[in-house]
Every structure is written in structure tokens, then in C-alpha cells.
mmCIF file of C-alpha atoms in Angstrom:
data_model
loop_
_atom_site.group_PDB
_atom_site.id
_atom_site.type_symbol
_atom_site.label_atom_id
_atom_site.label_comp_id
_atom_site.label_asym_id
_atom_site.label_seq_id
_atom_site.Cartn_x
_atom_site.Cartn_y
_atom_site.Cartn_z
ATOM 1 C CA MET A 26 0.000 0.000 0.000
ATOM 2 C CA ARG A 27 1.295 3.447 -0.966
ATOM 3 C CA LYS A 28 0.516 6.124 1.614
ATOM 4 C CA HIS A 29 0.800 9.901 1.292
ATOM 5 C CA PHE A 30 -0.613 13.037 2.915
ATOM 6 C CA PHE A 31 -2.087 16.158 1.366
ATOM 7 C CA THR A 32 -2.968 19.431 3.112
ATOM 8 C CA SER A 33 -5.206 22.377 2.219
ATOM 9 C CA GLU A 34 -6.262 25.463 4.137
ATOM 10 C CA SER A 35 -9.152 27.909 4.049
ATOM 11 C CA VAL A 36 -9.831 31.268 5.676
ATOM 12 C CA GLY A 37 -13.103 32.706 6.935
ATOM 13 C CA GLU A 38 -15.049 35.792 5.945
ATOM 14 C CA GLY A 39 -13.414 37.906 8.649
ATOM 15 C CA HIS A 40 -9.855 37.190 7.509
ATOM 16 C CA PRO A 41 -8.340 40.473 6.233
ATOM 17 C CA ASP A 42 -7.679 39.146 2.720
ATOM 18 C CA LYS A 43 -11.217 37.803 2.460
ATOM 19 C CA VAL A 44 -12.639 41.084 3.764
ATOM 20 C CA CYS A 45 -10.940 42.721 0.773
ATOM 21 C CA ASP A 46 -12.165 40.100 -1.701
ATOM 22 C CA GLN A 47 -15.748 40.530 -0.489
ATOM 23 C CA ILE A 48 -15.656 44.328 -0.731
ATOM 24 C CA SER A 49 -14.154 44.217 -4.234
ATOM 25 C CA ASP A 50 -16.832 41.773 -5.381
ATOM 26 C CA ALA A 51 -19.576 43.771 -3.641
ATOM 27 C CA VAL A 52 -18.476 46.788 -5.714
ATOM 28 C CA LEU A 53 -18.603 44.618 -8.851
ATOM 29 C CA ASP A 54 -22.107 43.382 -7.980
ATOM 30 C CA ASP A 55 -23.340 46.931 -7.400
ATOM 31 C CA VAL A 56 -22.071 47.951 -10.840
ATOM 32 C CA LEU A 57 -23.654 44.924 -12.543
ATOM 33 C CA ARG A 58 -27.036 45.593 -10.885
ATOM 34 C CA GLN A 59 -27.107 48.996 -12.574
ATOM 35 C CA ASP A 60 -25.025 48.371 -15.684
ATOM 36 C CA PRO A 61 -24.458 44.760 -16.806
ATOM 37 C CA TYR A 62 -21.830 45.924 -19.273
ATOM 38 C CA GLY A 63 -19.814 47.970 -16.803
ATOM 39 C CA ARG A 64 -16.083 47.314 -16.641
ATOM 40 C CA VAL A 65 -14.660 46.682 -13.208
ATOM 41 C CA ALA A 66 -11.199 45.978 -11.844
ATOM 42 C CA CYS A 67 -11.536 46.765 -8.155
ATOM 43 C CA GLU A 68 -8.843 46.261 -5.508
ATOM 44 C CA THR A 69 -9.151 46.702 -1.742
ATOM 45 C CA TYR A 70 -6.529 47.107 0.966
ATOM 46 C CA VAL A 71 -7.195 46.991 4.696
ATOM 47 C CA THR A 72 -5.077 47.569 7.790
ATOM 48 C CA MET A 73 -5.705 48.710 11.345
ATOM 49 C CA GLY A 74 -8.422 51.363 11.228
ATOM 50 C CA LEU A 75 -8.108 51.985 7.478
ATOM 51 C CA LEU A 76 -9.624 50.563 4.300
ATOM 52 C CA ILE A 77 -8.723 51.727 0.771
ATOM 53 C CA VAL A 78 -10.808 50.857 -2.291
ATOM 54 C CA GLY A 79 -9.146 51.497 -5.659
ATOM 55 C CA GLY A 80 -8.919 50.278 -9.228
ATOM 56 C CA GLU A 81 -10.542 51.036 -12.566
ATOM 57 C CA ILE A 82 -14.287 51.191 -13.186
ATOM 58 C CA THR A 83 -16.193 52.403 -16.249
ATOM 59 C CA THR A 84 -19.972 52.360 -15.809
ATOM 60 C CA THR A 85 -23.170 54.312 -16.311
ATOM 61 C CA GLY A 86 -24.111 53.546 -12.709
ATOM 62 C CA PHE A 87 -22.951 54.998 -9.401
ATOM 63 C CA VAL A 88 -21.456 53.085 -6.476
ATOM 64 C CA ASP A 89 -21.596 54.630 -3.013
ATOM 65 C CA VAL A 90 -18.294 53.053 -2.010
ATOM 66 C CA HIS A 91 -18.296 54.354 1.566
ATOM 67 C CA ASN A 92 -21.726 53.025 2.520
ATOM 68 C CA LEU A 93 -21.288 49.788 0.589
ATOM 69 C CA THR A 94 -17.971 49.101 2.316
ATOM 70 C CA ARG A 95 -19.340 49.750 5.806
ATOM 71 C CA ASN A 96 -22.360 47.517 5.124
ATOM 72 C CA VAL A 97 -20.103 44.638 4.060
ATOM 73 C CA LEU A 98 -17.982 45.039 7.195
ATOM 74 C CA LYS A 99 -21.140 45.067 9.309
ATOM 75 C CA GLU A 100 -22.463 41.885 7.667
ATOM 76 C CA ILE A 101 -19.126 40.136 8.146
ATOM 77 C CA GLY A 102 -19.277 40.909 11.867
ATOM 78 C CA TYR A 103 -16.872 43.776 12.522
ATOM 79 C CA THR A 104 -19.437 45.573 14.650
ATOM 80 C CA HIS A 105 -17.581 46.330 17.881
ATOM 81 C CA PRO A 106 -14.160 47.665 18.941
ATOM 82 C CA LYS A 107 -13.540 44.409 20.857
ATOM 83 C CA TYR A 108 -12.761 42.780 17.499
ATOM 84 C CA GLY A 109 -10.064 45.367 16.757
ATOM 85 C CA PHE A 110 -11.908 46.754 13.718
ATOM 86 C CA ASP A 111 -15.277 48.480 13.622
ATOM 87 C CA TYR A 112 -17.400 49.386 10.610
ATOM 88 C CA HIS A 113 -18.607 52.540 12.408
ATOM 89 C CA THR A 114 -15.204 54.093 12.964
ATOM 90 C CA CYS A 115 -12.731 52.779 10.375
ATOM 91 C CA ALA A 116 -11.559 55.219 7.708
ATOM 92 C CA VAL A 117 -12.597 54.441 4.112
ATOM 93 C CA ILE A 118 -10.694 55.983 1.178
ATOM 94 C CA ASN A 119 -11.967 55.736 -2.409
ATOM 95 C CA THR A 120 -9.312 55.955 -5.157
ATOM 96 C CA ILE A 121 -11.261 54.448 -8.088
ATOM 97 C CA HIS A 122 -10.784 55.837 -11.626
ATOM 98 C CA SER A 123 -11.875 54.784 -15.127
ATOM 99 C CA GLN A 124 -10.581 51.875 -17.199
ATOM 100 C CA SER A 125 -7.685 52.517 -19.578
ATOM 101 C CA PRO A 126 -8.929 53.181 -23.145
ATOM 102 C CA ASP A 127 -5.999 51.065 -24.398
ATOM 103 C CA ILE A 128 -7.528 48.018 -22.705
ATOM 104 C CA ALA A 129 -11.083 48.944 -23.685
ATOM 105 C CA GLN A 130 -10.345 49.004 -27.414
ATOM 106 C CA GLY A 131 -9.360 45.333 -27.313
ATOM 107 C CA VAL A 132 -12.228 44.246 -25.077
ATOM 108 C CA ASN A 133 -14.976 46.192 -26.862
ATOM 109 C CA THR A 134 -14.481 44.058 -29.985
ATOM 110 C CA GLY A 135 -15.030 40.856 -27.989
ATOM 111 C CA GLY A 136 -11.416 40.090 -27.164
ATOM 112 C CA ALA A 137 -9.985 38.912 -23.865
ATOM 113 C CA GLY A 138 -9.390 41.581 -21.233
ATOM 114 C CA ASP A 139 -5.876 40.364 -20.482
ATOM 115 C CA GLN A 140 -3.273 37.762 -21.302
ATOM 116 C CA GLY A 141 -2.739 34.729 -19.110
ATOM 117 C CA PHE A 142 -3.524 31.087 -18.512
ATOM 118 C CA MET A 143 -6.502 29.753 -16.571
ATOM 119 C CA VAL A 144 -6.939 26.382 -14.891
ATOM 120 C CA GLY A 145 -9.902 24.134 -14.196
ATOM 121 C CA TYR A 146 -9.847 20.883 -12.252
ATOM 122 C CA ALA A 147 -12.191 18.129 -11.110
ATOM 123 C CA CYS A 148 -11.784 14.756 -9.420
ATOM 124 C CA ARG A 149 -13.894 12.051 -7.813
ATOM 125 C CA GLU A 150 -12.861 12.557 -4.188
ATOM 126 C CA THR A 151 -16.116 14.277 -3.139
ATOM 127 C CA GLU A 152 -19.672 14.546 -4.406
ATOM 128 C CA GLU A 153 -18.820 18.074 -5.538
ATOM 129 C CA LEU A 154 -16.042 16.539 -7.695
ATOM 130 C CA MET A 155 -13.453 18.505 -5.733
ATOM 131 C CA PRO A 156 -10.353 17.559 -3.700
ATOM 132 C CA LEU A 157 -11.356 16.464 -0.199
ATOM 133 C CA ALA A 158 -8.920 18.575 1.839
ATOM 134 C CA ILE A 159 -10.055 21.935 0.454
ATOM 135 C CA MET A 160 -13.735 21.033 0.739
ATOM 136 C CA LEU A 161 -13.352 20.082 4.406
ATOM 137 C CA SER A 162 -11.324 23.217 5.095
ATOM 138 C CA HIS A 163 -14.020 25.418 3.545
ATOM 139 C CA LYS A 164 -16.755 23.648 5.500
ATOM 140 C CA LEU A 165 -14.873 24.204 8.759
ATOM 141 C CA VAL A 166 -14.612 27.984 8.359
ATOM 142 C CA ARG A 167 -18.204 28.168 7.159
ATOM 143 C CA ARG A 168 -19.188 26.259 10.296
ATOM 144 C CA MET A 169 -17.256 28.773 12.406
ATOM 145 C CA ALA A 170 -19.264 31.620 10.875
ATOM 146 C CA GLU A 171 -22.579 29.807 11.415
ATOM 147 C CA VAL A 172 -21.786 29.061 15.053
ATOM 148 C CA ARG A 173 -20.762 32.678 15.638
ATOM 149 C CA ARG A 174 -23.827 34.164 13.937
ATOM 150 C CA GLN A 175 -26.232 31.828 15.724
ATOM 151 C CA GLY A 176 -24.702 32.684 19.090
ATOM 152 C CA ILE A 177 -23.847 29.044 19.834
ATOM 153 C CA LEU A 178 -20.326 30.092 20.837
ATOM 154 C CA LYS A 179 -20.744 33.731 21.791
ATOM 155 C CA TYR A 180 -17.034 34.351 22.267
ATOM 156 C CA LEU A 181 -16.058 33.812 18.610
ATOM 157 C CA GLY A 182 -14.850 36.752 16.512
ATOM 158 C CA PRO A 183 -15.033 37.166 12.705
ATOM 159 C CA ASP A 184 -11.436 36.159 11.877
ATOM 160 C CA CYS A 185 -10.644 32.464 11.460
ATOM 161 C CA LYS A 186 -8.621 29.913 9.502
ATOM 162 C CA SER A 187 -8.674 26.152 9.056
ATOM 163 C CA GLN A 188 -6.325 23.511 7.699
ATOM 164 C CA VAL A 189 -6.874 19.817 7.010
ATOM 165 C CA SER A 190 -4.319 17.099 6.262
ATOM 166 C CA VAL A 191 -5.790 14.045 4.544
ATOM 167 C CA GLU A 192 -4.137 10.612 4.507
ATOM 168 C CA TYR A 193 -4.314 8.756 1.182
ATOM 169 C CA HIS A 194 -3.940 5.034 0.557
ATOM 170 C CA ASP A 195 -3.055 4.146 -3.021
ATOM 171 C CA GLY A 196 -4.305 7.517 -4.200
ATOM 172 C CA HIS A 197 -7.651 7.412 -2.364
ATOM 173 C CA PRO A 198 -8.519 9.570 0.691
ATOM 174 C CA LYS A 199 -9.030 7.441 3.797
ATOM 175 C CA ARG A 200 -8.905 9.629 6.900
ATOM 176 C CA VAL A 201 -8.072 13.059 8.292
ATOM 177 C CA ASP A 202 -4.701 12.946 9.987
ATOM 178 C CA SER A 203 -4.640 16.466 11.434
ATOM 179 C CA VAL A 204 -6.872 19.511 11.779
ATOM 180 C CA VAL A 205 -5.868 23.113 12.460
ATOM 181 C CA LEU A 206 -8.406 25.582 13.836
ATOM 182 C CA ALA A 207 -7.506 29.233 14.356
ATOM 183 C CA CYS A 208 -10.513 31.028 15.852
ATOM 184 C CA GLN A 209 -10.563 34.662 16.943
ATOM 185 C CA HIS A 210 -12.221 34.988 20.342
ATOM 186 C CA THR A 211 -12.891 37.402 23.171
ATOM 187 C CA GLU A 212 -11.004 37.247 26.471
ATOM 188 C CA GLU A 213 -13.743 35.395 28.352
ATOM 189 C CA ILE A 214 -12.335 31.946 27.457
ATOM 190 C CA LEU A 215 -8.754 32.680 28.605
ATOM 191 C CA ASP A 216 -7.414 30.865 31.664
ATOM 192 C CA VAL A 217 -6.346 32.694 34.831
ATOM 193 C CA THR A 218 -2.908 33.485 33.395
ATOM 194 C CA LYS A 219 -4.558 35.169 30.363
ATOM 195 C CA GLU A 220 -1.952 33.450 28.172
ATOM 196 C CA LYS A 221 -4.096 30.761 26.558
ATOM 197 C CA ILE A 222 -7.631 29.483 26.197
ATOM 198 C CA THR A 223 -8.888 26.982 28.756
ATOM 199 C CA LYS A 224 -8.861 23.234 28.099
ATOM 200 C CA LYS A 225 -12.641 23.312 28.288
ATOM 201 C CA ALA A 226 -12.868 25.972 25.539
ATOM 202 C CA ARG A 227 -10.386 24.087 23.373
ATOM 203 C CA GLN A 228 -12.441 20.912 23.586
ATOM 204 C CA GLU A 229 -15.625 22.868 22.966
ATOM 205 C CA LEU A 230 -14.181 24.264 19.742
ATOM 206 C CA ILE A 231 -13.268 20.746 18.601
ATOM 207 C CA ASP A 232 -16.656 19.302 19.527
ATOM 208 C CA VAL A 233 -18.814 22.121 18.131
ATOM 209 C CA LEU A 234 -16.790 23.153 15.083
ATOM 210 C CA ALA A 235 -14.748 20.222 13.835
ATOM 211 C CA LYS A 236 -16.515 16.986 14.674
ATOM 212 C CA PRO A 237 -19.858 17.777 12.954
ATOM 213 C CA ILE A 238 -17.975 18.508 9.719
ATOM 214 C CA LEU A 239 -15.293 15.825 9.693
ATOM 215 C CA LYS A 240 -17.476 12.969 10.997
ATOM 216 C CA GLU A 241 -16.325 9.640 9.547
ATOM 217 C CA TYR A 242 -12.960 11.022 8.429
ATOM 218 C CA ILE A 243 -11.611 11.397 11.985
ATOM 219 C CA ASP A 244 -10.512 8.645 14.361
ATOM 220 C CA LYS A 245 -8.697 8.255 17.679
ATOM 221 C CA ASP A 246 -5.391 9.148 16.040
ATOM 222 C CA THR A 247 -6.544 12.399 14.411
ATOM 223 C CA LYS A 248 -4.598 15.335 15.823
ATOM 224 C CA PHE A 249 -6.239 18.694 16.592
ATOM 225 C CA TYR A 250 -4.319 21.964 16.774
ATOM 226 C CA VAL A 251 -6.471 24.756 18.191
ATOM 227 C CA ASN A 252 -5.141 28.337 18.482
ATOM 228 C CA GLU A 253 -1.637 26.991 18.852
ATOM 229 C CA THR A 254 -0.096 30.277 20.060
ATOM 230 C CA GLY A 255 -2.395 29.905 23.057
ATOM 231 C CA LYS A 256 -4.854 32.660 22.262
ATOM 232 C CA PHE A 257 -6.244 34.630 19.298
ATOM 233 C CA VAL A 258 -7.833 37.774 20.746
ATOM 234 C CA ILE A 259 -6.191 40.285 18.404
ATOM 235 C CA GLY A 260 -7.334 39.404 14.894
ATOM 236 C CA GLY A 261 -8.657 40.830 11.653
ATOM 237 C CA PRO A 262 -7.154 44.029 10.238
ATOM 238 C CA GLN A 263 -5.784 44.964 13.660
ATOM 239 C CA SER A 264 -3.332 42.068 13.481
ATOM 240 C CA ASP A 265 -2.707 41.722 9.742
ATOM 241 C CA THR A 266 -3.113 43.694 6.537
ATOM 242 C CA GLY A 267 -5.349 42.361 3.806
ATOM 243 C CA MET A 268 -5.482 42.739 0.022
ATOM 244 C CA THR A 269 -7.744 41.560 -2.755
ATOM 245 C CA GLY A 270 -6.490 38.489 -4.597
ATOM 246 C CA ARG A 271 -3.995 37.081 -2.096
ATOM 247 C CA LYS A 272 -5.814 33.795 -1.479
ATOM 248 C CA ILE A 273 -5.878 32.269 -4.963
ATOM 249 C CA VAL A 274 -5.017 28.758 -3.733
ATOM 250 C CA VAL A 275 -7.814 28.942 -1.149
ATOM 251 C CA ASP A 276 -10.136 30.242 -3.885
ATOM 252 C CA THR A 277 -9.388 27.375 -6.269
ATOM 253 C CA TYR A 278 -8.327 23.789 -5.497
ATOM 254 C CA GLY A 279 -6.317 24.022 -2.298
ATOM 255 C CA GLY A 280 -3.081 23.191 -4.077
ATOM 256 C CA ALA A 281 -4.327 19.941 -5.602
ATOM 257 C CA ALA A 282 -4.090 21.710 -8.962
ATOM 258 C CA ALA A 283 -1.982 24.740 -9.772
ATOM 259 C CA PRO A 284 -3.993 27.978 -9.800
ATOM 260 C CA GLY A 285 -4.072 30.130 -12.912
ATOM 261 C CA GLY A 286 -2.100 33.302 -13.352
ATOM 262 C CA GLY A 287 -4.604 35.743 -11.872
ATOM 263 C CA ALA A 288 -6.970 36.324 -8.977
ATOM 264 C CA PHE A 289 -10.754 36.533 -9.412
ATOM 265 C CA SER A 290 -12.348 39.016 -7.028
ATOM 266 C CA GLY A 291 -13.202 42.518 -8.172
ATOM 267 C CA LYS A 292 -12.969 41.642 -11.878
ATOM 268 C CA ASP A 293 -15.876 41.720 -14.297
ATOM 269 C CA PRO A 294 -16.226 38.650 -16.569
ATOM 270 C CA THR A 295 -14.580 40.254 -19.605
ATOM 271 C CA LYS A 296 -11.418 39.530 -17.624
ATOM 272 C CA VAL A 297 -10.580 35.953 -18.578
ATOM 273 C CA ASP A 298 -8.757 35.591 -15.258
ATOM 274 C CA ARG A 299 -12.246 35.011 -13.955
ATOM 275 C CA SER A 300 -14.520 33.860 -16.779
ATOM 276 C CA ALA A 301 -12.053 31.400 -18.330
ATOM 277 C CA ALA A 302 -11.234 29.907 -14.921
ATOM 278 C CA TYR A 303 -14.933 29.302 -14.399
ATOM 279 C CA MET A 304 -15.256 27.808 -17.882
ATOM 280 C CA ALA A 305 -12.235 25.576 -17.325
ATOM 281 C CA ARG A 306 -13.806 24.222 -14.138
ATOM 282 C CA TYR A 307 -17.112 23.718 -15.986
ATOM 283 C CA ILE A 308 -15.358 21.699 -18.674
ATOM 284 C CA ALA A 309 -13.301 19.610 -16.257
ATOM 285 C CA LYS A 310 -16.278 18.862 -14.034
ATOM 286 C CA ASN A 311 -18.442 17.750 -16.955
ATOM 287 C CA ILE A 312 -15.684 15.488 -18.288
ATOM 288 C CA VAL A 313 -15.390 13.772 -14.905
ATOM 289 C CA ALA A 314 -19.179 13.655 -14.403
ATOM 290 C CA ALA A 315 -19.484 12.008 -17.829
ATOM 291 C CA GLY A 316 -17.209 9.195 -16.653
ATOM 292 C CA LEU A 317 -14.550 10.071 -19.224
ATOM 293 C CA ALA A 318 -11.862 10.530 -16.543
ATOM 294 C CA ASP A 319 -11.430 10.258 -12.774
ATOM 295 C CA LYS A 320 -9.313 13.417 -12.696
ATOM 296 C CA CYS A 321 -9.179 16.210 -15.223
ATOM 297 C CA LEU A 322 -7.054 19.347 -15.490
ATOM 298 C CA ILE A 323 -7.836 21.976 -18.134
ATOM 299 C CA HIS A 324 -5.480 24.815 -19.157
ATOM 300 C CA LEU A 325 -6.733 27.688 -21.321
ATOM 301 C CA ALA A 326 -4.364 30.427 -22.546
ATOM 302 C CA TYR A 327 -5.394 33.865 -23.840
ATOM 303 C CA VAL A 328 -3.890 37.105 -25.142
ATOM 304 C CA ILE A 329 -5.450 40.525 -24.658
ATOM 305 C CA GLY A 330 -7.694 41.627 -27.506
ATOM 306 C CA LYS A 331 -8.115 38.161 -29.074
ATOM 307 C CA ALA A 332 -11.271 36.138 -28.576
ATOM 308 C CA GLU A 333 -10.202 32.529 -29.111
ATOM 309 C CA PRO A 334 -7.762 30.870 -26.706
ATOM 310 C CA LEU A 335 -4.186 30.528 -27.877
ATOM 311 C CA ALA A 336 -3.918 27.005 -26.487
ATOM 312 C CA ILE A 337 -5.917 24.280 -24.759
ATOM 313 C CA MET A 338 -4.315 21.566 -22.638
ATOM 314 C CA VAL A 339 -6.042 18.536 -21.113
ATOM 315 C CA ASP A 340 -4.410 16.254 -18.534
ATOM 316 C CA THR A 341 -6.335 13.320 -17.061
ATOM 317 C CA PHE A 342 -3.390 11.875 -15.119
ATOM 318 C CA GLY A 343 -3.660 8.518 -16.840
ATOM 319 C CA THR A 344 -7.359 8.116 -16.002
ATOM 320 C CA GLY A 345 -8.854 9.370 -19.277
ATOM 321 C CA LYS A 346 -10.760 7.241 -21.770
ATOM 322 C CA LEU A 347 -9.773 9.455 -24.700
ATOM 323 C CA SER A 348 -6.561 10.943 -26.047
ATOM 324 C CA GLU A 349 -5.782 14.604 -25.382
ATOM 325 C CA ALA A 350 -6.518 15.407 -29.021
ATOM 326 C CA GLN A 351 -9.938 13.753 -28.734
ATOM 327 C CA PHE A 352 -10.716 15.641 -25.530
ATOM 328 C CA ILE A 353 -9.767 18.936 -27.178
ATOM 329 C CA LYS A 354 -12.020 18.112 -30.137
ATOM 330 C CA LEU A 355 -14.917 17.461 -27.727
ATOM 331 C CA ILE A 356 -14.235 20.710 -25.885
ATOM 332 C CA ARG A 357 -14.130 22.828 -29.033
ATOM 333 C CA GLU A 358 -17.374 21.291 -30.305
ATOM 334 C CA ASN A 359 -19.318 21.771 -27.056
ATOM 335 C CA PHE A 360 -17.961 24.860 -25.292
ATOM 336 C CA ASP A 361 -17.654 28.426 -26.606
ATOM 337 C CA LEU A 362 -14.302 29.603 -25.252
ATOM 338 C CA THR A 363 -14.474 33.218 -26.399
ATOM 339 C CA PRO A 364 -15.054 35.816 -23.652
ATOM 340 C CA GLN A 365 -18.514 36.648 -24.990
ATOM 341 C CA GLY A 366 -19.338 32.962 -25.383
ATOM 342 C CA MET A 367 -18.266 32.122 -21.838
ATOM 343 C CA ILE A 368 -20.213 35.068 -20.431
ATOM 344 C CA LYS A 369 -23.342 33.945 -22.278
ATOM 345 C CA SER A 370 -22.960 30.228 -21.557
ATOM 346 C CA LEU A 371 -22.457 30.722 -17.816
ATOM 347 C CA ASP A 372 -24.694 33.803 -17.452
ATOM 348 C CA LEU A 373 -21.883 35.824 -15.921
ATOM 349 C CA LEU A 374 -23.374 39.327 -16.110
ATOM 350 C CA ARG A 375 -25.442 38.765 -12.975
ATOM 351 C CA PRO A 376 -24.552 40.381 -9.614
ATOM 352 C CA ILE A 377 -23.479 37.054 -8.110
ATOM 353 C CA TYR A 378 -19.894 37.638 -7.166
ATOM 354 C CA ARG A 379 -19.770 38.602 -3.508
ATOM 355 C CA LYS A 380 -20.981 35.108 -2.656
ATOM 356 C CA THR A 381 -17.979 33.658 -4.514
ATOM 357 C CA ALA A 382 -15.504 35.725 -2.480
ATOM 358 C CA CYS A 383 -15.502 33.417 0.536
ATOM 359 C CA TYR A 384 -15.559 29.601 0.945
ATOM 360 C CA GLY A 385 -14.176 28.964 -2.533
ATOM 361 C CA HIS A 386 -15.262 29.633 -6.094
ATOM 362 C CA PHE A 387 -15.639 25.925 -6.884
ATOM 363 C CA GLY A 388 -17.459 22.964 -5.401
ATOM 364 C CA ARG A 389 -20.463 25.143 -4.523
ATOM 365 C CA THR A 390 -24.115 24.120 -4.818
ATOM 366 C CA GLU A 391 -25.819 27.538 -4.727
ATOM 367 C CA PRO A 392 -27.706 28.543 -7.924
ATOM 368 C CA GLU A 393 -25.356 31.466 -8.617
ATOM 369 C CA PHE A 394 -22.518 29.039 -9.400
ATOM 370 C CA SER A 395 -23.540 28.145 -12.953
ATOM 371 C CA TRP A 396 -20.087 26.728 -13.750
ATOM 372 C CA GLU A 397 -20.792 23.912 -11.277
ATOM 373 C CA SER A 398 -23.548 22.503 -13.482
ATOM 374 C CA ILE A 399 -22.985 19.093 -15.093
ATOM 375 C CA ASP A 400 -25.550 19.688 -17.829
ATOM 376 C CA LYS A 401 -23.034 18.825 -20.562
ATOM 377 C CA ALA A 402 -22.035 15.446 -19.137
ATOM 378 C CA ALA A 403 -24.589 13.349 -21.027
ATOM 379 C CA VAL A 404 -23.749 14.979 -24.360
ATOM 380 C CA LEU A 405 -20.008 14.541 -23.830
ATOM 381 C CA LYS A 406 -20.480 10.887 -22.928
ATOM 382 C CA LYS A 407 -22.596 10.256 -26.026
ATOM 383 C CA GLN A 408 -20.210 12.044 -28.388
ATOM 384 C CA ALA A 409 -17.162 10.332 -26.859
ATOM 385 C CA CYS A 410 -18.552 6.962 -27.894
ATOM 386 C CA LYS A 411 -18.339 8.044 -31.526
ATOM 387 C CA LEU A 412 -14.703 9.127 -31.430
#
């Protein structure tokens, strides 16, 4: 038996980088509600007491950046000075300007909004056709947010992280070997020395947060690491700066597949960084759902101003039932890979993007995530039989 371990992490909605991703995508959504053809490249930066929103936006609509930003912070949970960052009192600076006309002249004709390569991946490890470690990591931080919002553990703050190491036997996931939970909290669960959380609180975090998610994957040998510095009172932007686009591995496949060359959040779908990554996932997932491979990696490469991809690569890691050339033929016949085609196929001009900015862009079941559909699987399977 060949044994190996694989680890992925996720971060919660209150993590400084994810705060920035959510604000950038909230700006994008507000533009798309008013002007579906608006052009948006929005970046956010946050540090202690200060948040800066910048980038390039061309639209017929108007975004009240200050109020929008404070509302997002409020919804995330930064509602009191005890968390080190407060939507009431933080400074918000708006430095947005219009999109470069040099870029616009290439995009207006239907071309890609930038150069780069985009990656899509799917595998059979979970029902979502995603790698197990990243899916468990996302579910853990989502659970932390639910428990905090419902008041089940009243001492939790908005900032949190998770990490899961999965043990594989002969390439198949068998158990969770270790779990890392980093949960911001108030001082009420510190022991008398004020240096670390109590043993009771540590066990409570394991029992309430981890065990309901990990279930059959944990056993008596699973190791739990909870707030390993001892405490996590100072969190969020008070303890760390954040920027849009710094969590691209968290956003994609947790390291099981290489991410593409660009981040997603704050970018309208004419930017192939986003739309082609979604299309690549859509293709890979439908190939796996069709039973044509157990794993599938798709690479799409683009150049600014040109509509068709420069190159397509397919890797099924020895599990595919077709040659790469046959897979590429299937892809070209069934998927429109131009920016306008991808936008139309996946209905990407909707204001759906803030929801993508936390808990991963892939492996989601909500209706906004059109690229998670497997509606092409039956057609691909039928056509593959004729090749």
C-alpha cells in the first residue's frame, strides 16, 4: 500500500484578505445591478483602522463606495471595537478611476481583457467533484461563521482559519490525519494566566466546530491543533493587513491543482482571469461527471484583444478514456471559449460575485454558481462513444 498526505487550508469571511475580496466583489455586484456591461477591476486594501478601495471602473451607474464598504464590514461581523476593527469608525478611502482606453479598445471588440492562462480541475474525491482537503477546510470555516452568527459560541470573533491534512492510501482519501483551527475569540475563554484558552474551551471548539464537519474522516489518532499560540484575541485588520487576490489557492483547489495566473475578485467577466477559470472548471467537471476521466485538469491560454484561446491543454493523469486530441475536439465542439461565449454560456453578467468571495469559487451548490452545473455530461459521454 502506498501512503501519502495532502494538506489544504481555508480562511473565513473575517480574515483580512477575504474582507478585501468581499468588498471588491460587492463593488462589482453593485455595478452589474445597474449596468451589466460595466467594466470593473476593483482592488481593496485593509489595515488597522483603514480601508482603501481602488482600481478602474467604467460604468453608467454609481457606487456609493463608503456606505457599501461599511455595510459589508457590518455583515461580516466587525461591529464592535472588541474585534479590533469596527465598521462605524474605520476610515474608508476611495481611489477608483476609469478603465484605460488602451484596454477597452481590445475588449470592446469581444477580445480577452488580459493575457494569461486559466486552470480548471475536477476529481472524484467528493460529491462536488473537488479535492477532499479543500472542501473540508471550507466547510470548517463556514461552520465557524454559522456558530458565531447563531450565538452558539458567543465568544467567537469574525477572523478564522482552518487547515486539514488528509491521509491517502493508493491515491484514495481514507482519513483526516490532522486539523488546524484558528478562531478569533474574546477574552472570556482565557485561563487565569490570560496566556491561553482553557482546556474546556479548546475541547468545545473541537466538539462544536470540527466533529460535525469531519465525521467519519476522523478517528482516535486524528490530531487537533487549536489556536496553537495559546490565544487569538487580536485578529482581523488589527493584526494583519489584507489585500484583494492574495488567497488564490484557497479560492481554487487548495493546491491539488496549480492555480491560474490571476486572482478573481473585483474583476468583471470580460477579464478571462475570472470567466475562463470558471469555464475551465465547468469543462473539467463535466468530463469527470461524464465518466470520461477520474481526474481532469484543463489549461486555457489567452492574449489581450483576441477572442479565441491561444492554447488548450487537457491532462487526465492517466485516467482518461480518450486521447488529449480527442478531448480537445470534444471541448471545441461543445464549449464556446471566447469571452462573450463564456459570459453567455455561464450567465456571468449577474450580480453574483460577492458570494464567490468566501468559501471557494468551486465545489459550490448555490444557484449562482452556474459553472458547477454538469448539464453537458450526457452529451459529452454520447459524443465520446463516436470518437
